[in-house]
CSV table of C-alpha atoms and ligand atoms in Angstrom, one decimal:
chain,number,residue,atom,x,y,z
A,1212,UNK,CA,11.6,-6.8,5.0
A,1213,UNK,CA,9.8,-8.3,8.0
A,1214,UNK,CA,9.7,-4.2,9.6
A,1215,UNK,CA,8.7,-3.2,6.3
A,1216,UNK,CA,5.2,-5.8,6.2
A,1217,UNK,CA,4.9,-4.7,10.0
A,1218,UNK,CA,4.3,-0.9,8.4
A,1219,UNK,CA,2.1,-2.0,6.2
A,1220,UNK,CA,-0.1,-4.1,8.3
A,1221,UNK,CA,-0.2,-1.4,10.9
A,1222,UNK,CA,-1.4,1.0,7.8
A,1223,UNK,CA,-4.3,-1.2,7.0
A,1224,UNK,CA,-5.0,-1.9,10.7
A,1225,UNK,CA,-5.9,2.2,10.6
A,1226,UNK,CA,-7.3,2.1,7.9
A,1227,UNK,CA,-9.6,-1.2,8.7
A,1228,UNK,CA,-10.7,1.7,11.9
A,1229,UNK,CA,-11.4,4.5,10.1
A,1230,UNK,CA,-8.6,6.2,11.4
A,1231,UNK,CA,-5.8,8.0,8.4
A,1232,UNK,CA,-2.8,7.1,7.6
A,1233,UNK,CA,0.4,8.7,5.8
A,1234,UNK,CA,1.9,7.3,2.5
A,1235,UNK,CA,4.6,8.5,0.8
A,1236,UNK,CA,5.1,8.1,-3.1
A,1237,UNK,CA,8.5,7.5,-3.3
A,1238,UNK,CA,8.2,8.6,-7.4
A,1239,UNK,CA,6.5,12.3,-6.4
A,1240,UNK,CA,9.0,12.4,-3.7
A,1241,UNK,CA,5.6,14.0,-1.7
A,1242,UNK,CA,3.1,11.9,0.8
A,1243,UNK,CA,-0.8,12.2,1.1
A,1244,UNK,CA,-3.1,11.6,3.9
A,1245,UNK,CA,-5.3,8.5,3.4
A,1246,UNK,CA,-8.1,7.0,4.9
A,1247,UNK,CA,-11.4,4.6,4.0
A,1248,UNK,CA,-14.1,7.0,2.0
A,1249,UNK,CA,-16.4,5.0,4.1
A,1250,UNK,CA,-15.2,6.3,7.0
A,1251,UNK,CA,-15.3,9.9,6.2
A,1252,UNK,CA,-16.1,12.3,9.5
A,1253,UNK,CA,-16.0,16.6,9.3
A,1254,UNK,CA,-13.6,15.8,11.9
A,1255,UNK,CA,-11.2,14.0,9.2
A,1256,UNK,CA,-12.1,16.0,7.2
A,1257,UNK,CA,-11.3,19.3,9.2
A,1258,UNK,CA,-8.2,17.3,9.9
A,1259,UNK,CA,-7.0,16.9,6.1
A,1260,UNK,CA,-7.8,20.3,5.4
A,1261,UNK,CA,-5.7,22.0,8.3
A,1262,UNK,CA,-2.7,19.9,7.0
A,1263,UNK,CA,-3.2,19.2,3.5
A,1264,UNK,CA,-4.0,21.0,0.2
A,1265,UNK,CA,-7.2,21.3,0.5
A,1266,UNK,CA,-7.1,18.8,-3.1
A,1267,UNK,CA,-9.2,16.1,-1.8
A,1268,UNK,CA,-9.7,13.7,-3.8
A,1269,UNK,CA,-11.5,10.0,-3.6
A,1270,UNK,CA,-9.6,7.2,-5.2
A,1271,UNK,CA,-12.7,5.1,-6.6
A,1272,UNK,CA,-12.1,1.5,-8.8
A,1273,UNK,CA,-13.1,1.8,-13.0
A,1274,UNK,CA,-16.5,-0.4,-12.1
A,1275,UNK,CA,-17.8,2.2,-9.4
A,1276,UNK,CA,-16.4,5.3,-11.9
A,1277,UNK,CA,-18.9,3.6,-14.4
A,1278,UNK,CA,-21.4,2.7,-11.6
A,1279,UNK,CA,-21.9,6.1,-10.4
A,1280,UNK,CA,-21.5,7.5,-14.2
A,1281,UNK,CA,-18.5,9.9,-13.3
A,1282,UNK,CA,-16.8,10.5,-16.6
A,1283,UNK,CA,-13.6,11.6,-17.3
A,1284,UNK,CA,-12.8,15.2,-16.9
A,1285,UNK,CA,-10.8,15.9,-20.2
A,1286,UNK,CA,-10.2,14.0,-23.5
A,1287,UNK,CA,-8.3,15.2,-26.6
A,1288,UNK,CA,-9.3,13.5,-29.8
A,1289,UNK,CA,-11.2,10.4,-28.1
A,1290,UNK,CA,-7.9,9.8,-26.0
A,1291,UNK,CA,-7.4,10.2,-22.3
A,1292,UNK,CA,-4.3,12.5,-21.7
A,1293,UNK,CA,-2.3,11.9,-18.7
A,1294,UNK,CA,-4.8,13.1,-15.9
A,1295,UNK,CA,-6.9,10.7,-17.7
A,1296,UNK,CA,-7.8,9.1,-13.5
A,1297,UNK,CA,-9.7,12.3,-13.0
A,1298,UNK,CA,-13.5,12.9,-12.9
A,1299,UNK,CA,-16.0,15.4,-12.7
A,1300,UNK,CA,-16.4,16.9,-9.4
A,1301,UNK,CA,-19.3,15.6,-7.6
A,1302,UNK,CA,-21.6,17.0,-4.7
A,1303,UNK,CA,-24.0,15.0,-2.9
A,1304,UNK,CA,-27.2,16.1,-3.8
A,1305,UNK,CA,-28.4,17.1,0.3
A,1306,UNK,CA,-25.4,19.3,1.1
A,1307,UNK,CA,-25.6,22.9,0.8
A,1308,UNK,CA,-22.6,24.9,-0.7
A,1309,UNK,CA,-20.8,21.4,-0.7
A,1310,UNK,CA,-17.2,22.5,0.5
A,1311,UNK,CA,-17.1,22.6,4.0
A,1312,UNK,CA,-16.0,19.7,6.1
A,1313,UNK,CA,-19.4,18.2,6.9
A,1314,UNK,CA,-20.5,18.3,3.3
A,1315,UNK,CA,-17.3,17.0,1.8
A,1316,UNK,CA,-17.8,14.2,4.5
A,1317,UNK,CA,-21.3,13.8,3.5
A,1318,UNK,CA,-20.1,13.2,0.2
A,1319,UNK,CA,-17.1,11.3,0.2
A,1320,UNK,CA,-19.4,8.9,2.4
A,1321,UNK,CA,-21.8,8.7,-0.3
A,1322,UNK,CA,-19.2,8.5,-3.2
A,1323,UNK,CA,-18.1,4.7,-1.1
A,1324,UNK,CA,-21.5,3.9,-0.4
A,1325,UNK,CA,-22.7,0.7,-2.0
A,1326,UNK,CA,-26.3,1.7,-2.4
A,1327,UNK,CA,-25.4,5.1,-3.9
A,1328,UNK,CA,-27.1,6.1,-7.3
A,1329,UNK,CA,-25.6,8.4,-10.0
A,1330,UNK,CA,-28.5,10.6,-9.2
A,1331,UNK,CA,-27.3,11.2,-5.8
A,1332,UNK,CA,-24.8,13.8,-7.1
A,1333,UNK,CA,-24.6,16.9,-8.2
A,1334,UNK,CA,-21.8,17.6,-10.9
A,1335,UNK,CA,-19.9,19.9,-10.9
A,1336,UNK,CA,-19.1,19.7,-7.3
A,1337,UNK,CA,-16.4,20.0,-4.8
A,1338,UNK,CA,-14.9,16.4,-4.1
A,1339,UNK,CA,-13.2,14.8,-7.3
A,1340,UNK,CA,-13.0,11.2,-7.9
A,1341,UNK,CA,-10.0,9.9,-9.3
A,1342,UNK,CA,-9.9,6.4,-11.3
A,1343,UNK,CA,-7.4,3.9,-9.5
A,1344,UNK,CA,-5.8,1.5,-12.0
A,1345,UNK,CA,-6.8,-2.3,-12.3
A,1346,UNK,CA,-4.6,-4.5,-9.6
A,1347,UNK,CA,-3.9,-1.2,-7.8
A,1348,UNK,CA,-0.3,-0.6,-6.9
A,1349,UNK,CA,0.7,-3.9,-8.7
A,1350,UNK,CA,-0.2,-2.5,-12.0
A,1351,UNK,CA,1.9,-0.2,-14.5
A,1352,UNK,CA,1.3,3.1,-12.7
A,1353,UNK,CA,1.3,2.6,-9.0
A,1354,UNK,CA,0.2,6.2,-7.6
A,1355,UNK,CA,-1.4,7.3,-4.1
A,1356,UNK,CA,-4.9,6.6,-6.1
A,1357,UNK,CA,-4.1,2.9,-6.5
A,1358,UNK,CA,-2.4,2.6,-2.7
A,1359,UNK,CA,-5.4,4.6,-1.2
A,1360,UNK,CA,-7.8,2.1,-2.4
A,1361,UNK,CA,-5.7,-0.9,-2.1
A,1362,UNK,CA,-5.4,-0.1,1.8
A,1363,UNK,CA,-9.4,0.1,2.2
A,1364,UNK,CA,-9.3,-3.4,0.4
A,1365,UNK,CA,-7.1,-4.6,2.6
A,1366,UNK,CA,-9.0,-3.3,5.6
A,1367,UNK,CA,-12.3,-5.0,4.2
A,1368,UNK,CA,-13.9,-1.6,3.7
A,1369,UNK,CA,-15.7,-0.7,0.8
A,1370,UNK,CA,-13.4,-0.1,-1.9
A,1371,UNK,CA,-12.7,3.5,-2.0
A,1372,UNK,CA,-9.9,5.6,-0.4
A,1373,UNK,CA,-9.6,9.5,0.0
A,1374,UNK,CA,-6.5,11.0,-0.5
A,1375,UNK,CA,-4.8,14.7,-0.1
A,1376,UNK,CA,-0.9,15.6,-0.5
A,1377,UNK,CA,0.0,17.1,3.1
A,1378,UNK,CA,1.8,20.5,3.4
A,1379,UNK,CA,5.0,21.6,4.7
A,1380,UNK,CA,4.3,22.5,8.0
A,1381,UNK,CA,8.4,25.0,8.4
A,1382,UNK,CA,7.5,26.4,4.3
A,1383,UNK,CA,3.9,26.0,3.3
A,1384,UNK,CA,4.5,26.8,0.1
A,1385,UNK,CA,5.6,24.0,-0.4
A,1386,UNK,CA,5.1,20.3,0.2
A,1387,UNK,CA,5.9,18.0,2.8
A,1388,UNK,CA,9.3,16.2,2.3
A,1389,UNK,CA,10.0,12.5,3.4
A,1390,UNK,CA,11.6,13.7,6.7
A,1391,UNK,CA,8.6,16.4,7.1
A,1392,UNK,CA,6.1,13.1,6.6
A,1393,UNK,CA,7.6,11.0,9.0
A,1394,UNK,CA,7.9,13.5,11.8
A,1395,UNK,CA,4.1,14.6,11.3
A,1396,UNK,CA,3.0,10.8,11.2
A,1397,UNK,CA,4.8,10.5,14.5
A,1398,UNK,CA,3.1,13.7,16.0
A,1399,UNK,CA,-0.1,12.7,14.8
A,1400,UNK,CA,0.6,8.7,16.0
A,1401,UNK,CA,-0.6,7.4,12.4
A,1402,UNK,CA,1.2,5.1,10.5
A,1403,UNK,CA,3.7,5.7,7.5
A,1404,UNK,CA,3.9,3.6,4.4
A,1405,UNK,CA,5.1,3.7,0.8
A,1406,UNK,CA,3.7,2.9,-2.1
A,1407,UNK,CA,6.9,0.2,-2.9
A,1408,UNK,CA,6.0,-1.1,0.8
A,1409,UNK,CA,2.3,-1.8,-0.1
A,1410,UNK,CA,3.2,-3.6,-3.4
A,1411,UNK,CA,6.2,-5.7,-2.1
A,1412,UNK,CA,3.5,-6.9,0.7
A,1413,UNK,CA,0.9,-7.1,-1.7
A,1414,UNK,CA,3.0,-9.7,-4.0
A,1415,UNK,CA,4.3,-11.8,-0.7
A,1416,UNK,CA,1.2,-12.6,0.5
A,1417,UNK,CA,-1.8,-12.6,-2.8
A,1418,UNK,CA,-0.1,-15.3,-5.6
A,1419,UNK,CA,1.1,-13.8,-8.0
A,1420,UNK,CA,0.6,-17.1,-10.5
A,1421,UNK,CA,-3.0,-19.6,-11.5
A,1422,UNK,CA,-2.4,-23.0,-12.6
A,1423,UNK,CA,-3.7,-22.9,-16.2
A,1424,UNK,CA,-3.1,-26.2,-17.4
A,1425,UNK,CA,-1.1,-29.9,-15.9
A,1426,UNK,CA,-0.4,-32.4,-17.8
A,1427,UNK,CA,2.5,-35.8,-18.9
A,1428,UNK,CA,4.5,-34.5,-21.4
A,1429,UNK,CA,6.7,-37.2,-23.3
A,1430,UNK,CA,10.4,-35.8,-24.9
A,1431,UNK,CA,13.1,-36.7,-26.5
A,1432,UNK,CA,15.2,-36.5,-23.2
A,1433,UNK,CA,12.0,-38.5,-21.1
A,1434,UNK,CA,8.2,-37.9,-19.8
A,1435,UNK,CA,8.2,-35.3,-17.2
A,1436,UNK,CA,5.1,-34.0,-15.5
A,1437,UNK,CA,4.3,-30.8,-16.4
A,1438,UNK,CA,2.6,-27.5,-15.1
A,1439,UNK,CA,1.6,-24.6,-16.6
A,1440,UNK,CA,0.9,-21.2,-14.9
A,1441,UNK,CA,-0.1,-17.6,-15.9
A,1442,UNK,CA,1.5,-14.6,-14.2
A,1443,UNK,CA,-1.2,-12.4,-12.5
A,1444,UNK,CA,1.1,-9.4,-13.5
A,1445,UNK,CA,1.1,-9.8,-17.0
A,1446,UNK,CA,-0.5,-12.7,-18.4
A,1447,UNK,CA,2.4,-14.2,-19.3
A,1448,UNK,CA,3.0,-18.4,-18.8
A,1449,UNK,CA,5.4,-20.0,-17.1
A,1450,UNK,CA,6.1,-24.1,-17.0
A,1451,UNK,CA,7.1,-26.1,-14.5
A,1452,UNK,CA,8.7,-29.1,-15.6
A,1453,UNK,CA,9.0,-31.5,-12.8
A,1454,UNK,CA,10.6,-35.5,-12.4
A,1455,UNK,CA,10.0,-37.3,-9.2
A,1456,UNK,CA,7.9,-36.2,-6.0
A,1457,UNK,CA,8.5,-33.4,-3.6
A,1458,UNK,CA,8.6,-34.1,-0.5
A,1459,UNK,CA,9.3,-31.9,2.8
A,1460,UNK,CA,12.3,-34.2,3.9
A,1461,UNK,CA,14.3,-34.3,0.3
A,1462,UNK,CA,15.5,-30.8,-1.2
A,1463,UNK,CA,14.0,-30.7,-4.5
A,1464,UNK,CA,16.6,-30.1,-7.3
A,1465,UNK,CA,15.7,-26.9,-9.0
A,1466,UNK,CA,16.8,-24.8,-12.1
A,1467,UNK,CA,15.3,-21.9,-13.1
A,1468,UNK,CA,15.4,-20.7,-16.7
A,1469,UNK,CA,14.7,-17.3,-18.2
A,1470,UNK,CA,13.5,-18.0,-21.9
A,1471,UNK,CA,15.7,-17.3,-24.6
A,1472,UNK,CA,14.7,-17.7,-28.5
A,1473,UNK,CA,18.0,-17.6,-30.3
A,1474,UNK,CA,19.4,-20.2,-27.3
A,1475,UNK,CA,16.4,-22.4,-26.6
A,1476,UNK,CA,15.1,-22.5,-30.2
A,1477,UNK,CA,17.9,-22.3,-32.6
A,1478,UNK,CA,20.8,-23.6,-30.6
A,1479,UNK,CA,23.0,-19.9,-30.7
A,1480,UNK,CA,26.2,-20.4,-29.5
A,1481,UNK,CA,26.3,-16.5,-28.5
A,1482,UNK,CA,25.1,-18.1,-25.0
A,1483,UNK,CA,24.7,-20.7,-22.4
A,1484,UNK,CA,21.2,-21.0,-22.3
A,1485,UNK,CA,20.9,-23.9,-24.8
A,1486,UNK,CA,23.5,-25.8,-23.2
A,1487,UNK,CA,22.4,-25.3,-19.6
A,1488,UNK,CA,18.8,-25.8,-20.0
A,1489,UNK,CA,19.4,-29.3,-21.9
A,1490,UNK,CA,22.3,-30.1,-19.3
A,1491,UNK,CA,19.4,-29.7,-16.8
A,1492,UNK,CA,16.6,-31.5,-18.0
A,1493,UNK,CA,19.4,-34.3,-19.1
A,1494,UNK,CA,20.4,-34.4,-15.5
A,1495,UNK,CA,16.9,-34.4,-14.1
A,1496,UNK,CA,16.3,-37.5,-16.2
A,1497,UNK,CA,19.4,-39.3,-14.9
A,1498,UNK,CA,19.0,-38.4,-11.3
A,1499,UNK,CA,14.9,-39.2,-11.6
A,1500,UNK,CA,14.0,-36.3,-9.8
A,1501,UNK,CA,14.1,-33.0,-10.4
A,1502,UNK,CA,12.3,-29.4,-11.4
A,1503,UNK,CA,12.8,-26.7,-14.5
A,1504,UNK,CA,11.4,-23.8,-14.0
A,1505,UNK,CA,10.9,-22.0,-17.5
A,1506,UNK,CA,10.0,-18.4,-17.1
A,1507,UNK,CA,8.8,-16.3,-20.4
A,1508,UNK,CA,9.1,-12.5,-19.2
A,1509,UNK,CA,6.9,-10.0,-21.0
A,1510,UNK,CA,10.2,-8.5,-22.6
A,1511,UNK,CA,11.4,-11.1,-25.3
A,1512,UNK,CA,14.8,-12.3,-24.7
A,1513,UNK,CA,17.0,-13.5,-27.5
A,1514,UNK,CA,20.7,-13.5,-26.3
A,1515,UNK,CA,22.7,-12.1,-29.2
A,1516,UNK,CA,19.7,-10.7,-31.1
A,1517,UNK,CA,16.9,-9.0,-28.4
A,1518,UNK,CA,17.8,-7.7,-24.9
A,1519,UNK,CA,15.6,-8.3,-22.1
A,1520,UNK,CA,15.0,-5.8,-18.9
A,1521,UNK,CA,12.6,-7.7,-16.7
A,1522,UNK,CA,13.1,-6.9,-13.0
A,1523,UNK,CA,14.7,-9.7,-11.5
A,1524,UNK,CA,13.1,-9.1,-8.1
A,1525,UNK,CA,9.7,-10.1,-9.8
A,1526,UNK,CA,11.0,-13.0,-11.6
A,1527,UNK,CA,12.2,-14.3,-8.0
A,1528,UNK,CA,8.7,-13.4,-6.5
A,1529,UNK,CA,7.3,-15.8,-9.9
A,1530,UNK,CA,9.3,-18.4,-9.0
A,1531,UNK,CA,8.3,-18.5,-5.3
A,1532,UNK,CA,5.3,-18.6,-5.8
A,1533,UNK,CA,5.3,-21.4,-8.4
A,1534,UNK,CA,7.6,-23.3,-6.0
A,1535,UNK,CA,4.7,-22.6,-3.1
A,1536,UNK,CA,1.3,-23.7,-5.4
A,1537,UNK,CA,3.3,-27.0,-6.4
A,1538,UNK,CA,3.7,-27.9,-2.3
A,1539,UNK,CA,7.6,-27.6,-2.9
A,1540,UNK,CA,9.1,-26.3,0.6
A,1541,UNK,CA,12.8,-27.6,0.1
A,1542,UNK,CA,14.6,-26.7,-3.0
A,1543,UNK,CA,18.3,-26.9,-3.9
A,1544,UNK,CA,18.8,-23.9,-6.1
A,1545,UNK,CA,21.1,-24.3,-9.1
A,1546,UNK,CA,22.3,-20.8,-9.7
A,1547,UNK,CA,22.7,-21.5,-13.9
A,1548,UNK,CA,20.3,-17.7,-14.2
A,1549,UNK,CA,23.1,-15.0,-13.0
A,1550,UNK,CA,20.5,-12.7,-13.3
A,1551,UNK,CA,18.5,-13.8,-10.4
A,1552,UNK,CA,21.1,-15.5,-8.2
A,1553,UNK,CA,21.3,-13.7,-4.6
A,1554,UNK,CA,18.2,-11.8,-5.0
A,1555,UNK,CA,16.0,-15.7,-6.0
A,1556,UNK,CA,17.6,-17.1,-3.2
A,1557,UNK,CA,16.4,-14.3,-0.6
A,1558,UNK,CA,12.8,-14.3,-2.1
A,1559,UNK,CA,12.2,-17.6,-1.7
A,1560,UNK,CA,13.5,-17.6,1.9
A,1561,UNK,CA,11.5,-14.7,2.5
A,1562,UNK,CA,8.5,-17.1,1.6
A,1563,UNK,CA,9.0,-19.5,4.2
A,1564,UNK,CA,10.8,-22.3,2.0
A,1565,UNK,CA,13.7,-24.0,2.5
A,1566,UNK,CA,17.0,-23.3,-0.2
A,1567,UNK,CA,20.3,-24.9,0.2
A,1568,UNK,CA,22.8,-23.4,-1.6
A,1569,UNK,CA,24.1,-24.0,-5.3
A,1570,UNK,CA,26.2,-26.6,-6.4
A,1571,UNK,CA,24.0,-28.9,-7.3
A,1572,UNK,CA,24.2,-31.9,-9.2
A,1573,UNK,CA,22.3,-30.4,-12.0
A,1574,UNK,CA,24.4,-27.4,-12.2
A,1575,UNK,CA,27.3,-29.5,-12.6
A,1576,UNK,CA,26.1,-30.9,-15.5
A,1577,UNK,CA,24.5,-27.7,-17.0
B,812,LIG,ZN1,20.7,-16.9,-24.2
């Protein structure tokens, strides 16, 4: 994990330079030279050509696609179809033919250019902007779009990246394969990333949850303090139910639960969930201290009726991060969700935060 961060903060050291950098999409199985728009030179230019497709494109958010008014290049029946990222070629309006190096430079610059009008471009033209998705590589379709201008985020550049698929350099008819990339970033001395790399960094150090709401909530089984949070993924919300006070010198007892309607709700004795999640709260009343974590993935989960398939390596990055905003550092994991277990316990290390293994008091009683 810790070499796998060190790739990526090399990545956006280059790319926080000016200088390209090599990322792979693990889904394509092919890699693309990227670098900041803003930084565009004929002689990266020159350089991306000589060794890539000679497809360059510049990744662009939806707000400067509107900005610059570069629309869509195809619809069918008022939908996007599945290039739906791709817009009209553009030229600046002072090149001349607008395809060799310096003019595709000139107007990749101006493409990232904060001052830029729409009336600075010519369309058709030779460069093609592409749409990156909203929250980049974290959204639903992480491509080299969303990585190229997540990097020049992350490098506090302006927020577009240009991207081209690099070549086989032994068949050039076809593309570059993952050993091909790595070779040719070493040759070069640039830095090679993944897309998966970029996002697992991405969720480790932005939060991935917002407080929306705190409040004393009285139950049948106690008052509890309670905390509500909303995913930054998906919008869904997540409580924290907590007794006592964390503090740095007492592990905090916690038990994480993955929602489940026909256990939680109506009591089904198809599962354990019922049981375990009152056995918790029942303990954290007796023991006066205490936390629930009550996670509602995006998939509906009703043991016995609805099967859910949220990754668990996200759910352990939720709870992490819920642990982290409420200033808890030492935890005592009960391990009551099977689903999460190992991979929970590793994420929250990975964090920084102190787990001792299971076997908890509150486990016993769950
Ligand atoms: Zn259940």
């Amino acid at each position: 994990m810790r070499t796998s961060h060190g790739r990526v903060r090399r990545a956006v050291s280059a790319v926080a330079t000016g200088r390209p950098v090599v990322v792979m999409d693990d889904g394509e199985a092919q890699g693309y030279l990227v670098f900041a728009a803003d930084a565009a030179t004929p002689e990266l230019l020159t350089f991306t050509v000589r060794h890539g497709s000679g497809y360059v494109r510049v990744a662009l958010p939806g707000a400067e696609c509107e900005r610059l008014n570069l629309p869509p290049v195809c619809h069918k029946d008022g939908e996007l179809t599945g290039t739906a990222g791709h817009r009209v070629a553009v030229d600046f309006r002072e090149t001349g033919t607008g395809i060799s190096a310096i003019d595709r430079a000139r107007t990749i610059a101006a493409l990232a250019a904060a001052e830029s009008t729409p009336a600075d471009f010519r369309r058709p033209g030779h460069v093609i902007p592409v749409r990156s998705g909203r929250r980049g590589v974290l959204g639903p379709l992480p491509g080299a779009a969303e990585a190229a201008v997540d990097l020049a985020v992350l490098g506090t550049r302006r927020p577009a990246g240009v991207l081209c698929e690099l070549v086989s350099q032994r068949n050039p008819s076809e593309m570059a394969d993952r050993d091909e990339l790595a070779s040719f970033a070493e040759q070069h001395r640039l830095p090679f990333v993944s897309i998966a790399e970029i996002a697992t960094y991405r969720r480790r150090t932005e939060p991935q949850v917002v407080r929306s709401a705190e409040t004393t909530l009285p139950t049948a089984a106690g008052t509890f303090r309670v905390v509500g949070f909303r995913d930054a993924a998906d919008g869904c919300e997540h409580l924290a139910m907590i007794a006592g006070n964390a503090d740095a010198d007492t592990p905090m007892p916690v038990y994480v639960h993955i929602e489940c309607l026909s256990g939680d709700v109506f009591g089904s004795l198809a599962c354990r969930c019922g049981a375990e999640l009152d056995g918790a709260v029942a303990a954290m009343r007796e023991q006066g201290t205490g936390m629930v974590i009550y996670l509602r993935p995006p998939v509906a989960r009703a043991c016995g009726v609805l099967t859910s398939a949220t990754a668990p390596d996200l759910l352990s990055e939720t709870v992490a991060w819920i642990l982290r905003d409420l200033g808890v550092y030492t935890v005592r994991l009960s391990d009551d969700a099977p689903e999460l277990g190992l991979l929970m316990f590793g994420a929250i290390r990975e964090h920084g935060l102190h787990v001792e293994p299971a076997a908890s008091t509150l486990s016993a009683v769950g």
